[in-house]
Amino acid sequence: MQRTPRIVSMGVIALLNGAAFAGIKTFTADDGTWSSNGNWSPSGVPTEADRVVIPSGKFCKVNIDTAVADTVELQTGGILQILGDQKLTLDNDNYNIGATDPDDSIINGTFTVGDSSTGGTLVFAENIHTVSGGGTIAGLKQSTIQIAATRTLTNNLAATGKGIRGELVIEGLTGSPNGQLVNHGLVEASGGLLTLASTTILSDDEDAVWSLRCGGVMRFDREALDLLGDFTGYS
């Protein structure tokens, strides 16, 4: 007589848990593409409800322009690359995913935007975002980081020679002038041009480091800036 209520209660708990926690998709191929269902565990291409995990020793290539995820966890020794003309959108639209901070994308490996011939695009959409860890987000061939309107991307990647670096345009999405970059870590122009475009409201603090290396050029494409932090490698 009492078994039926217990079964119903367990079903309700399962439904509540399913609604509260986003999924986790772990990349399992040693070297493979984002769009292949079999490269993920559980099987299936990630959706905007999934936190994507790239383990150490795995190399995931974003080979489509419709790739989406909630957040990314790139472990030490893992590689994630957005190929030329392709795009990855991080929504951060789900909470209580079981990570230390559901707003964080943890980058301890190498996250490359673009390839040797063409730039790629990394979009931070929907909610606030923080990138933390000891890794790097590196742009090739004038790749683009886009921040949605009224949203904030906080950079806590601060390891020397890593951080947000390379040939990049950091900008607001088209028609979204209020995307904001808060730099608490390292932003570095390395061997090319890094532009913070006029559509981005730039915000930073005294922890910020702005660095030029290997002939890199950094352009702040705004009429007025209130910059704090350390500037290194410039003359």
GROMACS .gro file of C-alpha atoms in nm:
model
  235
    1MET     CA    1   0.000   0.000   0.000
    2GLN     CA    2   0.286   0.241   0.071
    3ARG     CA    3   0.502   0.158  -0.230
    4THR     CA    4   0.318   0.370  -0.484
    5PRO     CA    5   0.365   0.703  -0.299
    6ARG     CA    6   0.736   0.626  -0.260
    7ILE     CA    7   0.776   0.565  -0.633
    8VAL     CA    8   0.592   0.888  -0.714
    9SER     CA    9   0.810   1.081  -0.469
   10MET     CA   10   1.129   0.948  -0.626
   11GLY     CA   11   1.001   1.044  -0.969
   12VAL     CA   12   0.932   1.398  -0.849
   13ILE     CA   13   1.282   1.423  -0.701
   14ALA     CA   14   1.436   1.303  -1.028
   15LEU     CA   15   1.242   1.561  -1.225
   16LEU     CA   16   1.345   1.839  -0.988
   17ASN     CA   17   1.709   1.737  -1.012
   18GLY     CA   18   1.690   1.727  -1.389
   19ALA     CA   19   1.552   2.080  -1.396
   20ALA     CA   20   1.810   2.218  -1.153
   21PHE     CA   21   2.130   2.078  -1.299
   22ALA     CA   22   2.267   2.134  -1.647
   23GLY     CA   23   2.423   1.841  -1.828
   24ILE     CA   24   2.794   1.766  -1.856
   25LYS     CA   25   2.938   1.655  -2.190
   26THR     CA   26   3.290   1.511  -2.183
   27PHE     CA   27   3.497   1.490  -2.501
   28THR     CA   28   3.634   1.137  -2.539
   29ALA     CA   29   3.822   1.134  -2.871
   30ASP     CA   30   4.198   1.183  -2.866
   31ASP     CA   31   4.172   1.406  -3.174
   32GLY     CA   32   3.830   1.474  -3.321
   33THR     CA   33   3.554   1.713  -3.418
   34TRP     CA   34   3.287   1.883  -3.211
   35SER     CA   35   3.004   1.780  -3.448
   36SER     CA   36   3.050   1.404  -3.408
   37ASN     CA   37   2.797   1.253  -3.166
   38GLY     CA   38   3.029   0.963  -3.084
   39ASN     CA   39   3.306   1.193  -2.961
   40TRP     CA   40   3.104   1.285  -2.651
   41SER     CA   41   2.999   1.111  -2.332
   42PRO     CA   42   2.708   1.086  -2.296
   43SER     CA   43   2.674   1.050  -2.673
   44GLY     CA   44   2.547   1.353  -2.862
   45VAL     CA   45   2.669   1.699  -2.962
   46PRO     CA   46   2.654   1.949  -2.673
   47THR     CA   47   2.361   2.187  -2.640
   48GLU     CA   48   2.336   2.525  -2.469
   49ALA     CA   49   2.237   2.338  -2.152
   50ASP     CA   50   2.567   2.146  -2.130
   51ARG     CA   51   2.893   2.221  -1.956
   52VAL     CA   52   3.162   2.095  -2.193
   53VAL     CA   53   3.468   1.919  -2.046
   54ILE     CA   54   3.785   1.868  -2.253
   55PRO     CA   55   4.013   1.635  -2.053
   56SER     CA   56   4.391   1.635  -2.052
   57GLY     CA   57   4.537   1.488  -2.371
   58LYS     CA   58   4.219   1.543  -2.577
   59PHE     CA   59   4.204   1.772  -2.882
   60CYS     CA   60   3.859   1.896  -2.981
   61LYS     CA   61   3.808   2.094  -3.304
   62VAL     CA   62   3.498   2.311  -3.343
   63ASN     CA   63   3.417   2.247  -3.709
   64ILE     CA   64   3.070   2.406  -3.731
   65ASP     CA   65   2.939   2.762  -3.690
   66THR     CA   66   2.643   2.654  -3.475
   67ALA     CA   67   2.837   2.501  -3.183
   68VAL     CA   68   2.690   2.595  -2.843
   69ALA     CA   69   2.754   2.516  -2.479
   70ASP     CA   70   2.671   2.654  -2.138
   71THR     CA   71   3.031   2.683  -2.013
   72VAL     CA   72   3.364   2.514  -2.088
   73GLU     CA   73   3.605   2.329  -1.862
   74LEU     CA   74   3.936   2.283  -2.043
   75GLN     CA   75   4.168   2.073  -1.831
   76THR     CA   76   4.547   2.100  -1.821
   77GLY     CA   77   4.688   1.948  -2.139
   78GLY     CA   78   4.354   1.963  -2.318
   79ILE     CA   79   4.313   2.156  -2.644
   80LEU     CA   80   4.001   2.321  -2.783
   81GLN     CA   81   4.025   2.494  -3.121
   82ILE     CA   82   3.762   2.688  -3.316
   83LEU     CA   83   3.859   2.632  -3.678
   84GLY     CA   84   3.862   2.915  -3.932
   85ASP     CA   85   3.520   3.064  -4.017
   86GLN     CA   86   3.358   2.856  -3.741
   87LYS     CA   87   3.193   2.977  -3.419
   88LEU     CA   88   3.130   2.862  -3.063
   89THR     CA   89   2.868   3.036  -2.847
   90LEU     CA   90   2.877   3.008  -2.468
   91ASP     CA   91   2.539   3.096  -2.318
   92ASN     CA   92   2.599   3.047  -1.945
   93ASP     CA   93   2.221   3.033  -1.921
   94ASN     CA   94   2.197   2.753  -1.667
   95TYR     CA   95   2.277   2.747  -1.297
   96ASN     CA   96   2.354   2.490  -1.026
   97ILE     CA   97   2.554   2.271  -1.262
   98GLY     CA   98   2.764   2.131  -0.982
   99ALA     CA   99   3.082   2.326  -1.059
  100THR     CA  100   3.252   2.546  -0.800
  101ASP     CA  101   3.115   2.852  -0.977
  102PRO     CA  102   2.857   2.799  -1.252
  103ASP     CA  103   2.948   3.137  -1.405
  104ASP     CA  104   3.305   3.022  -1.469
  105SER     CA  105   3.460   2.869  -1.775
  106ILE     CA  106   3.776   2.707  -1.638
  107ILE     CA  107   4.061   2.726  -1.889
  108ASN     CA  108   4.371   2.534  -1.780
  109GLY     CA  109   4.461   2.407  -2.126
  110THR     CA  110   4.492   2.578  -2.466
  111PHE     CA  111   4.184   2.737  -2.623
  112THR     CA  112   4.267   2.856  -2.976
  113VAL     CA  113   4.030   3.071  -3.180
  114GLY     CA  114   4.101   3.042  -3.554
  115ASP     CA  115   4.361   2.845  -3.745
  116SER     CA  116   4.668   2.913  -3.958
  117SER     CA  117   4.465   3.054  -4.248
  118THR     CA  118   4.140   3.206  -4.114
  119GLY     CA  119   4.002   3.354  -3.793
  120GLY     CA  120   3.725   3.199  -3.583
  121THR     CA  121   3.464   3.345  -3.347
  122LEU     CA  122   3.400   3.293  -2.976
  123VAL     CA  123   3.075   3.444  -2.848
  124PHE     CA  124   2.984   3.511  -2.484
  125ALA     CA  125   2.605   3.549  -2.484
  126GLU     CA  126   2.313   3.568  -2.242
  127ASN     CA  127   2.452   3.600  -1.887
  128ILE     CA  128   2.771   3.715  -1.717
  129HIS     CA  129   3.086   3.510  -1.782
  130THR     CA  130   3.418   3.458  -1.609
  131VAL     CA  131   3.717   3.281  -1.757
  132SER     CA  132   3.959   3.154  -1.492
  133GLY     CA  133   4.251   2.916  -1.464
  134GLY     CA  134   4.613   2.891  -1.568
  135GLY     CA  135   4.556   2.846  -1.941
  136THR     CA  136   4.518   3.064  -2.246
  137ILE     CA  137   4.265   3.186  -2.499
  138ALA     CA  138   4.470   3.264  -2.809
  139GLY     CA  139   4.349   3.426  -3.129
  140LEU     CA  140   4.492   3.354  -3.475
  141LYS     CA  141   4.438   3.547  -3.799
  142GLN     CA  142   4.234   3.830  -3.643
  143SER     CA  143   3.983   3.610  -3.470
  144THR     CA  144   3.693   3.761  -3.278
  145ILE     CA  145   3.566   3.749  -2.922
  146GLN     CA  146   3.214   3.892  -2.901
  147ILE     CA  147   3.029   3.995  -2.584
  148ALA     CA  148   2.652   4.033  -2.585
  149ALA     CA  149   2.470   4.355  -2.494
  150THR     CA  150   2.475   4.452  -2.125
  151ARG     CA  151   2.676   4.137  -2.051
  152THR     CA  152   3.018   4.115  -1.887
  153LEU     CA  153   3.320   3.898  -1.957
  154THR     CA  154   3.569   3.895  -1.669
  155ASN     CA  155   3.918   3.775  -1.753
  156ASN     CA  156   4.096   3.605  -1.463
  157LEU     CA  157   4.352   3.427  -1.683
  158ALA     CA  158   4.673   3.570  -1.549
  159ALA     CA  159   4.956   3.320  -1.602
  160THR     CA  160   5.266   3.471  -1.767
  161GLY     CA  161   5.269   3.405  -2.140
  162LYS     CA  162   4.908   3.291  -2.133
  163GLY     CA  163   4.587   3.486  -2.061
  164ILE     CA  164   4.383   3.632  -2.349
  165ARG     CA  165   4.635   3.690  -2.625
  166GLY     CA  166   4.723   3.684  -2.993
  167GLU     CA  167   4.557   3.841  -3.297
  168LEU     CA  168   4.210   3.931  -3.176
  169VAL     CA  169   3.924   4.175  -3.204
  170ILE     CA  170   3.731   4.194  -2.876
  171GLU     CA  171   3.398   4.361  -2.945
  172GLY     CA  172   3.029   4.378  -2.871
  173LEU     CA  173   2.787   4.180  -3.082
  174THR     CA  174   2.645   4.377  -3.377
  175GLY     CA  175   2.397   4.626  -3.240
  176SER     CA  176   2.513   4.555  -2.884
  177PRO     CA  177   2.736   4.845  -2.773
  178ASN     CA  178   2.725   4.766  -2.402
  179GLY     CA  179   2.920   4.442  -2.386
  180GLN     CA  180   3.185   4.482  -2.117
  181LEU     CA  181   3.532   4.334  -2.069
  182VAL     CA  182   3.665   4.340  -1.714
  183ASN     CA  183   4.033   4.253  -1.712
  184HIS     CA  184   4.168   4.122  -1.382
  185GLY     CA  185   4.431   3.913  -1.556
  186LEU     CA  186   4.652   3.930  -1.864
  187VAL     CA  187   4.558   4.062  -2.207
  188GLU     CA  188   4.847   4.040  -2.451
  189ALA     CA  189   4.908   4.136  -2.812
  190SER     CA  190   5.158   3.884  -2.940
  191GLY     CA  191   5.304   3.913  -3.290
  192GLY     CA  192   4.997   4.084  -3.436
  193LEU     CA  193   4.715   4.330  -3.371
  194LEU     CA  194   4.478   4.304  -3.076
  195THR     CA  195   4.187   4.549  -3.095
  196LEU     CA  196   3.937   4.640  -2.827
  197ALA     CA  197   3.669   4.779  -3.053
  198SER     CA  198   3.454   5.088  -3.002
  199THR     CA  199   3.144   4.875  -2.949
  200THR     CA  200   3.291   4.738  -2.626
  201ILE     CA  201   3.284   4.927  -2.297
  202LEU     CA  202   3.620   4.850  -2.144
  203SER     CA  203   3.645   4.809  -1.767
  204ASP     CA  204   3.947   4.698  -1.569
  205ASP     CA  205   4.126   4.744  -1.238
  206GLU     CA  206   4.473   4.766  -1.090
  207ASP     CA  207   4.519   4.388  -1.115
  208ALA     CA  208   4.511   4.408  -1.493
  209VAL     CA  209   4.818   4.350  -1.709
  210TRP     CA  210   4.832   4.475  -2.069
  211SER     CA  211   5.132   4.334  -2.254
  212LEU     CA  212   5.297   4.365  -2.595
  213ARG     CA  213   5.528   4.088  -2.716
  214CYS     CA  214   5.698   3.982  -3.039
  215GLY     CA  215   5.607   4.301  -3.223
  216GLY     CA  216   5.246   4.293  -3.111
  217VAL     CA  217   5.025   4.602  -3.135
  218MET     CA  218   4.732   4.677  -2.905
  219ARG     CA  219   4.469   4.923  -3.022
  220PHE     CA  220   4.204   5.069  -2.794
  221ASP     CA  221   3.944   5.182  -3.043
  222ARG     CA  222   3.763   5.427  -2.815
  223GLU     CA  223   3.775   5.803  -2.770
  224ALA     CA  224   3.811   5.792  -2.391
  225LEU     CA  225   3.946   5.521  -2.162
  226ASP     CA  226   4.010   5.503  -1.790
  227LEU     CA  227   4.280   5.236  -1.784
  228LEU     CA  228   4.430   5.083  -1.472
  229GLY     CA  229   4.692   4.813  -1.436
  230ASP     CA  230   5.042   4.748  -1.562
  231PHE     CA  231   5.156   4.804  -1.919
  232THR     CA  232   5.460   4.600  -2.022
  233GLY     CA  233   5.670   4.561  -2.336
  234TYR     CA  234   5.576   4.891  -2.499
  235SER     CA  235   5.775   5.208  -2.581
   0.00000   0.00000   0.00000
